[in-house]
Amino acid sequence: MPMQTDPRRFAGLLRRRGLLAAAMALAGPLPAMAQAWPARPIVMIVPQAPGGTNDIVGRLVSQKLAEMLGASVVVENRPGAGGNIGTQAVANAPRDGYTLLMTISSSQAINPALYRNPGFDPVADFRPVGLIGSVPNVLLAHPSFPAHSVPQLLAMARGRPDEFRYASAGNGTLNHLLGEMLNSMAGIRLQHVPYKGVAPALNDVLGGQVPLLFGSLPSTLAHIQAGRLRALAVSGATRSPVLPDVPTIGESVPGYNGTLWVGLFAPVGVPADVLARLQDAMARALAASDLRDRLQASGVELAAPAERPVSPAQFAALLREDIAKWAGIVKASGASLD
C-alpha cells in the first residue's frame, strides 16, 4: 500500500520551509569562504614624486617582493606635504595587508617635528616590515660653479655671505635640513631655494639656475657619472663605496653626519599572520643577490648582510631614535611648516 502522509504534518513542514527561505532572503547571500592572502594585487604607496630615492628603491624592491609573495605589487606615488599625504593614506587604509608604505626617514622621522599635526603617528600607526638600507645625500654643484671642494665652498661662503644658493625638494625635506645643518655647523649662510619635489630642483641645478643641491645618491648618480653635476662631498659618516674618491662633509666640518634610510611599513592592525608573511617575504627579497646588486649599484648602502637581516624590532628602535635625533636638529634650525 502507498505510504499515507498526514496532511497536518505536511502543512507544518511547508510552513517551516517557507520561514527558512524568508529568513535566508532577508539575510542575503551567504558570504564566500575567505580567500587566502594575497588574493589580489598589493599597492605599495610611495609618498614622494617619481624619481626620488624611495621611488627608485620601491620599484626595485616591489619586483622581488612580488616574486616572493606570488602576487603583483604595484607602486603608486602619492606626493604632497613632504610625504604626509601618502603616509596618511596608508595609516587610514584597510588593515588587510593590501596597502603598504615605502618611505624614507625624512617623512617618517622628521615630519613629526616639522608639523604640529602631520596626520599620522609614525610609531603607533605603523608596523615595520623591513629596513632596506641607508642612502647618503651628495652635496652637488653645477660644473660651472667655482668651488671644487667643501673647503673652497666654505671659504667662498664666509667671504660672501648670503650670496650662494642651494636647491631642495621642499621646505622641511632632508636636503633642506642638510643645508641648514651645514649653515649652523660651518658658520655660513647658504640661501635655501625650495622646490615642489626633487625633479624640478634637480632640473634647475642641471640648468645652472641654482648652483648647489643636496641630492640623494640614487637620484643623482647618473648625472655625477656623466659629468653633468660635480660631487663635492657626501653627507654620511663614511665615504660611499659607489663614490670612494668623494670625501664626506664631516672631513671638513667635524661631526657633520646626515643620511636617510629607506624601509617598508604596513598599517597597524594588519592580521598577525599576514604581517609575518610580509616580513618573511621582505627578508627573503633582501637576501636575493640580484636585488642586492641592483640596490648597491644605485647607491643604497644595505642595512645588513643577506644572512642576518635587521629585525622588525630593531627597525622600530631605529625609527624611535631618529625621531628624537631629528627633533633636535629641526628645533635648532627653527624650521616649521605649520
PDB file of C-alpha atoms in Angstrom, residues 54-178:
ATOM      1  CA  ASN A  54      62.303  55.735  -2.294  1.00  0.00           C
ATOM      2  CA  ASP A  55      60.587  55.701  -5.690  1.00  0.00           C
ATOM      3  CA  ILE A  56      63.724  54.181  -7.225  1.00  0.00           C
ATOM      4  CA  VAL A  57      64.166  51.750  -4.336  1.00  0.00           C
ATOM      5  CA  GLY A  58      60.457  50.941  -4.184  1.00  0.00           C
ATOM      6  CA  ARG A  59      60.326  49.918  -7.827  1.00  0.00           C
ATOM      7  CA  LEU A  60      63.340  47.649  -7.410  1.00  0.00           C
ATOM      8  CA  VAL A  61      62.014  46.054  -4.217  1.00  0.00           C
ATOM      9  CA  SER A  62      58.440  45.676  -5.477  1.00  0.00           C
ATOM     10  CA  GLN A  63      59.534  43.336  -8.255  1.00  0.00           C
ATOM     11  CA  LYS A  64      61.368  40.966  -5.918  1.00  0.00           C
ATOM     12  CA  LEU A  65      58.679  41.164  -3.223  1.00  0.00           C
ATOM     13  CA  ALA A  66      56.055  40.211  -5.806  1.00  0.00           C
ATOM     14  CA  GLU A  67      58.165  37.210  -6.745  1.00  0.00           C
ATOM     15  CA  MET A  68      58.400  36.107  -3.104  1.00  0.00           C
ATOM     16  CA  LEU A  69      54.674  36.544  -2.432  1.00  0.00           C
ATOM     17  CA  GLY A  70      53.369  35.232  -5.740  1.00  0.00           C
ATOM     18  CA  ALA A  71      51.247  38.343  -6.260  1.00  0.00           C
ATOM     19  CA  SER A  72      51.559  41.654  -8.073  1.00  0.00           C
ATOM     20  CA  VAL A  73      52.993  44.583  -6.106  1.00  0.00           C
ATOM     21  CA  VAL A  74      52.072  47.904  -7.712  1.00  0.00           C
ATOM     22  CA  VAL A  75      53.961  51.107  -6.860  1.00  0.00           C
ATOM     23  CA  GLU A  76      51.727  54.161  -6.516  1.00  0.00           C
ATOM     24  CA  ASN A  77      53.170  57.651  -5.986  1.00  0.00           C
ATOM     25  CA  ARG A  78      51.142  59.936  -3.710  1.00  0.00           C
ATOM     26  CA  PRO A  79      53.318  63.005  -3.148  1.00  0.00           C
ATOM     27  CA  GLY A  80      52.456  66.118  -1.191  1.00  0.00           C
ATOM     28  CA  ALA A  81      53.078  67.884   2.122  1.00  0.00           C
ATOM     29  CA  GLY A  82      56.578  66.478   2.416  1.00  0.00           C
ATOM     30  CA  GLY A  83      55.280  62.916   2.324  1.00  0.00           C
ATOM     31  CA  ASN A  84      52.378  63.399   4.729  1.00  0.00           C
ATOM     32  CA  ILE A  85      49.614  62.817   2.178  1.00  0.00           C
ATOM     33  CA  GLY A  86      50.769  59.377   1.093  1.00  0.00           C
ATOM     34  CA  THR A  87      51.694  58.385   4.641  1.00  0.00           C
ATOM     35  CA  GLN A  88      48.239  59.388   5.904  1.00  0.00           C
ATOM     36  CA  ALA A  89      46.665  57.330   3.117  1.00  0.00           C
ATOM     37  CA  VAL A  90      48.410  54.185   4.354  1.00  0.00           C
ATOM     38  CA  ALA A  91      47.674  54.960   8.006  1.00  0.00           C
ATOM     39  CA  ASN A  92      43.962  55.149   7.121  1.00  0.00           C
ATOM     40  CA  ALA A  93      43.923  52.205   4.685  1.00  0.00           C
ATOM     41  CA  PRO A  94      42.078  48.943   5.402  1.00  0.00           C
ATOM     42  CA  ARG A  95      44.109  46.668   7.678  1.00  0.00           C
ATOM     43  CA  ASP A  96      44.150  43.783   5.237  1.00  0.00           C
ATOM     44  CA  GLY A  97      47.747  43.708   4.028  1.00  0.00           C
ATOM     45  CA  TYR A  98      46.966  45.093   0.573  1.00  0.00           C
ATOM     46  CA  THR A  99      48.320  48.612   1.197  1.00  0.00           C
ATOM     47  CA  LEU A 100      51.936  49.180   2.214  1.00  0.00           C
ATOM     48  CA  LEU A 101      54.163  52.223   2.722  1.00  0.00           C
ATOM     49  CA  MET A 102      57.615  52.506   1.153  1.00  0.00           C
ATOM     50  CA  THR A 103      59.102  55.532   2.850  1.00  0.00           C
ATOM     51  CA  ILE A 104      62.221  57.361   3.899  1.00  0.00           C
ATOM     52  CA  SER A 105      63.302  58.701   7.246  1.00  0.00           C
ATOM     53  CA  SER A 106      62.703  62.302   6.215  1.00  0.00           C
ATOM     54  CA  SER A 107      58.948  61.616   6.107  1.00  0.00           C
ATOM     55  CA  GLN A 108      58.676  59.149   8.945  1.00  0.00           C
ATOM     56  CA  ALA A 109      61.180  60.622  11.419  1.00  0.00           C
ATOM     57  CA  ILE A 110      61.472  64.334  10.538  1.00  0.00           C
ATOM     58  CA  ASN A 111      57.908  65.375   9.657  1.00  0.00           C
ATOM     59  CA  PRO A 112      56.574  64.817  13.205  1.00  0.00           C
ATOM     60  CA  ALA A 113      58.930  67.612  14.317  1.00  0.00           C
ATOM     61  CA  LEU A 114      58.088  69.929  11.409  1.00  0.00           C
ATOM     62  CA  TYR A 115      54.292  69.696  11.594  1.00  0.00           C
ATOM     63  CA  ARG A 116      52.149  70.116  14.685  1.00  0.00           C
ATOM     64  CA  ASN A 117      49.754  67.587  13.182  1.00  0.00           C
ATOM     65  CA  PRO A 118      51.224  65.597  10.279  1.00  0.00           C
ATOM     66  CA  GLY A 119      48.095  63.429  10.206  1.00  0.00           C
ATOM     67  CA  PHE A 120      49.729  60.235  11.440  1.00  0.00           C
ATOM     68  CA  ASP A 121      51.752  58.836  14.315  1.00  0.00           C
ATOM     69  CA  PRO A 122      54.952  57.315  12.878  1.00  0.00           C
ATOM     70  CA  VAL A 123      55.171  54.726  15.668  1.00  0.00           C
ATOM     71  CA  ALA A 124      51.586  53.986  16.711  1.00  0.00           C
ATOM     72  CA  ASP A 125      50.047  53.876  13.207  1.00  0.00           C
ATOM     73  CA  PHE A 126      52.524  51.527  11.539  1.00  0.00           C
ATOM     74  CA  ARG A 127      54.328  48.220  11.906  1.00  0.00           C
ATOM     75  CA  PRO A 128      57.814  47.734  10.392  1.00  0.00           C
ATOM     76  CA  VAL A 129      58.085  45.206   7.574  1.00  0.00           C
ATOM     77  CA  GLY A 130      61.731  45.621   6.626  1.00  0.00           C
ATOM     78  CA  LEU A 131      64.617  48.076   6.665  1.00  0.00           C
ATOM     79  CA  ILE A 132      66.330  48.176   3.281  1.00  0.00           C
ATOM     80  CA  GLY A 133      69.312  50.426   3.843  1.00  0.00           C
ATOM     81  CA  SER A 134      70.662  53.926   4.110  1.00  0.00           C
ATOM     82  CA  VAL A 135      71.297  56.454   1.397  1.00  0.00           C
ATOM     83  CA  PRO A 136      73.777  59.312   1.661  1.00  0.00           C
ATOM     84  CA  ASN A 137      72.992  62.631   0.120  1.00  0.00           C
ATOM     85  CA  VAL A 138      75.607  64.306  -2.006  1.00  0.00           C
ATOM     86  CA  LEU A 139      76.466  67.996  -1.923  1.00  0.00           C
ATOM     87  CA  LEU A 140      76.405  68.737  -5.640  1.00  0.00           C
ATOM     88  CA  ALA A 141      77.437  71.710  -7.726  1.00  0.00           C
ATOM     89  CA  HIS A 142      76.813  72.708 -11.306  1.00  0.00           C
ATOM     90  CA  PRO A 143      80.058  72.217 -13.304  1.00  0.00           C
ATOM     91  CA  SER A 144      80.344  75.994 -13.766  1.00  0.00           C
ATOM     92  CA  PHE A 145      80.445  76.624 -10.008  1.00  0.00           C
ATOM     93  CA  PRO A 146      83.970  77.720  -8.994  1.00  0.00           C
ATOM     94  CA  ALA A 147      84.239  75.618  -5.807  1.00  0.00           C
ATOM     95  CA  HIS A 148      85.575  72.100  -6.317  1.00  0.00           C
ATOM     96  CA  SER A 149      85.575  71.055  -2.650  1.00  0.00           C
ATOM     97  CA  VAL A 150      83.852  71.764   0.653  1.00  0.00           C
ATOM     98  CA  PRO A 151      86.784  73.845   1.999  1.00  0.00           C
ATOM     99  CA  GLN A 152      86.645  76.027  -1.127  1.00  0.00           C
ATOM    100  CA  LEU A 153      82.870  76.399  -0.773  1.00  0.00           C
ATOM    101  CA  LEU A 154      83.164  77.355   2.893  1.00  0.00           C
ATOM    102  CA  ALA A 155      85.824  79.964   2.126  1.00  0.00           C
ATOM    103  CA  MET A 156      83.667  81.493  -0.612  1.00  0.00           C
ATOM    104  CA  ALA A 157      80.527  81.466   1.550  1.00  0.00           C
ATOM    105  CA  ARG A 158      82.289  83.096   4.505  1.00  0.00           C
ATOM    106  CA  GLY A 159      83.714  85.796   2.254  1.00  0.00           C
ATOM    107  CA  ARG A 160      80.391  86.499   0.549  1.00  0.00           C
ATOM    108  CA  PRO A 161      77.594  85.577   2.981  1.00  0.00           C
ATOM    109  CA  ASP A 162      74.047  85.186   1.632  1.00  0.00           C
ATOM    110  CA  GLU A 163      75.292  85.129  -1.970  1.00  0.00           C
ATOM    111  CA  PHE A 164      75.180  81.395  -2.710  1.00  0.00           C
ATOM    112  CA  ARG A 165      72.002  79.362  -3.039  1.00  0.00           C
ATOM    113  CA  TYR A 166      71.125  75.695  -2.739  1.00  0.00           C
ATOM    114  CA  ALA A 167      68.018  73.924  -4.027  1.00  0.00           C
ATOM    115  CA  SER A 168      65.922  71.346  -2.208  1.00  0.00           C
ATOM    116  CA  ALA A 169      62.853  69.208  -2.836  1.00  0.00           C
ATOM    117  CA  GLY A 170      60.868  71.467  -0.490  1.00  0.00           C
ATOM    118  CA  ASN A 171      60.711  73.065   2.927  1.00  0.00           C
ATOM    119  CA  GLY A 172      61.439  70.580   5.678  1.00  0.00           C
ATOM    120  CA  THR A 173      62.798  67.873   3.392  1.00  0.00           C
ATOM    121  CA  LEU A 174      66.041  66.184   4.321  1.00  0.00           C
ATOM    122  CA  ASN A 175      68.015  68.018   1.670  1.00  0.00           C
ATOM    123  CA  HIS A 176      66.715  71.315   3.093  1.00  0.00           C
ATOM    124  CA  LEU A 177      67.740  70.373   6.632  1.00  0.00           C
ATOM    125  CA  LEU A 178      71.153  69.124   5.494  1.00  0.00           C
TER     126      LEU A 178
END
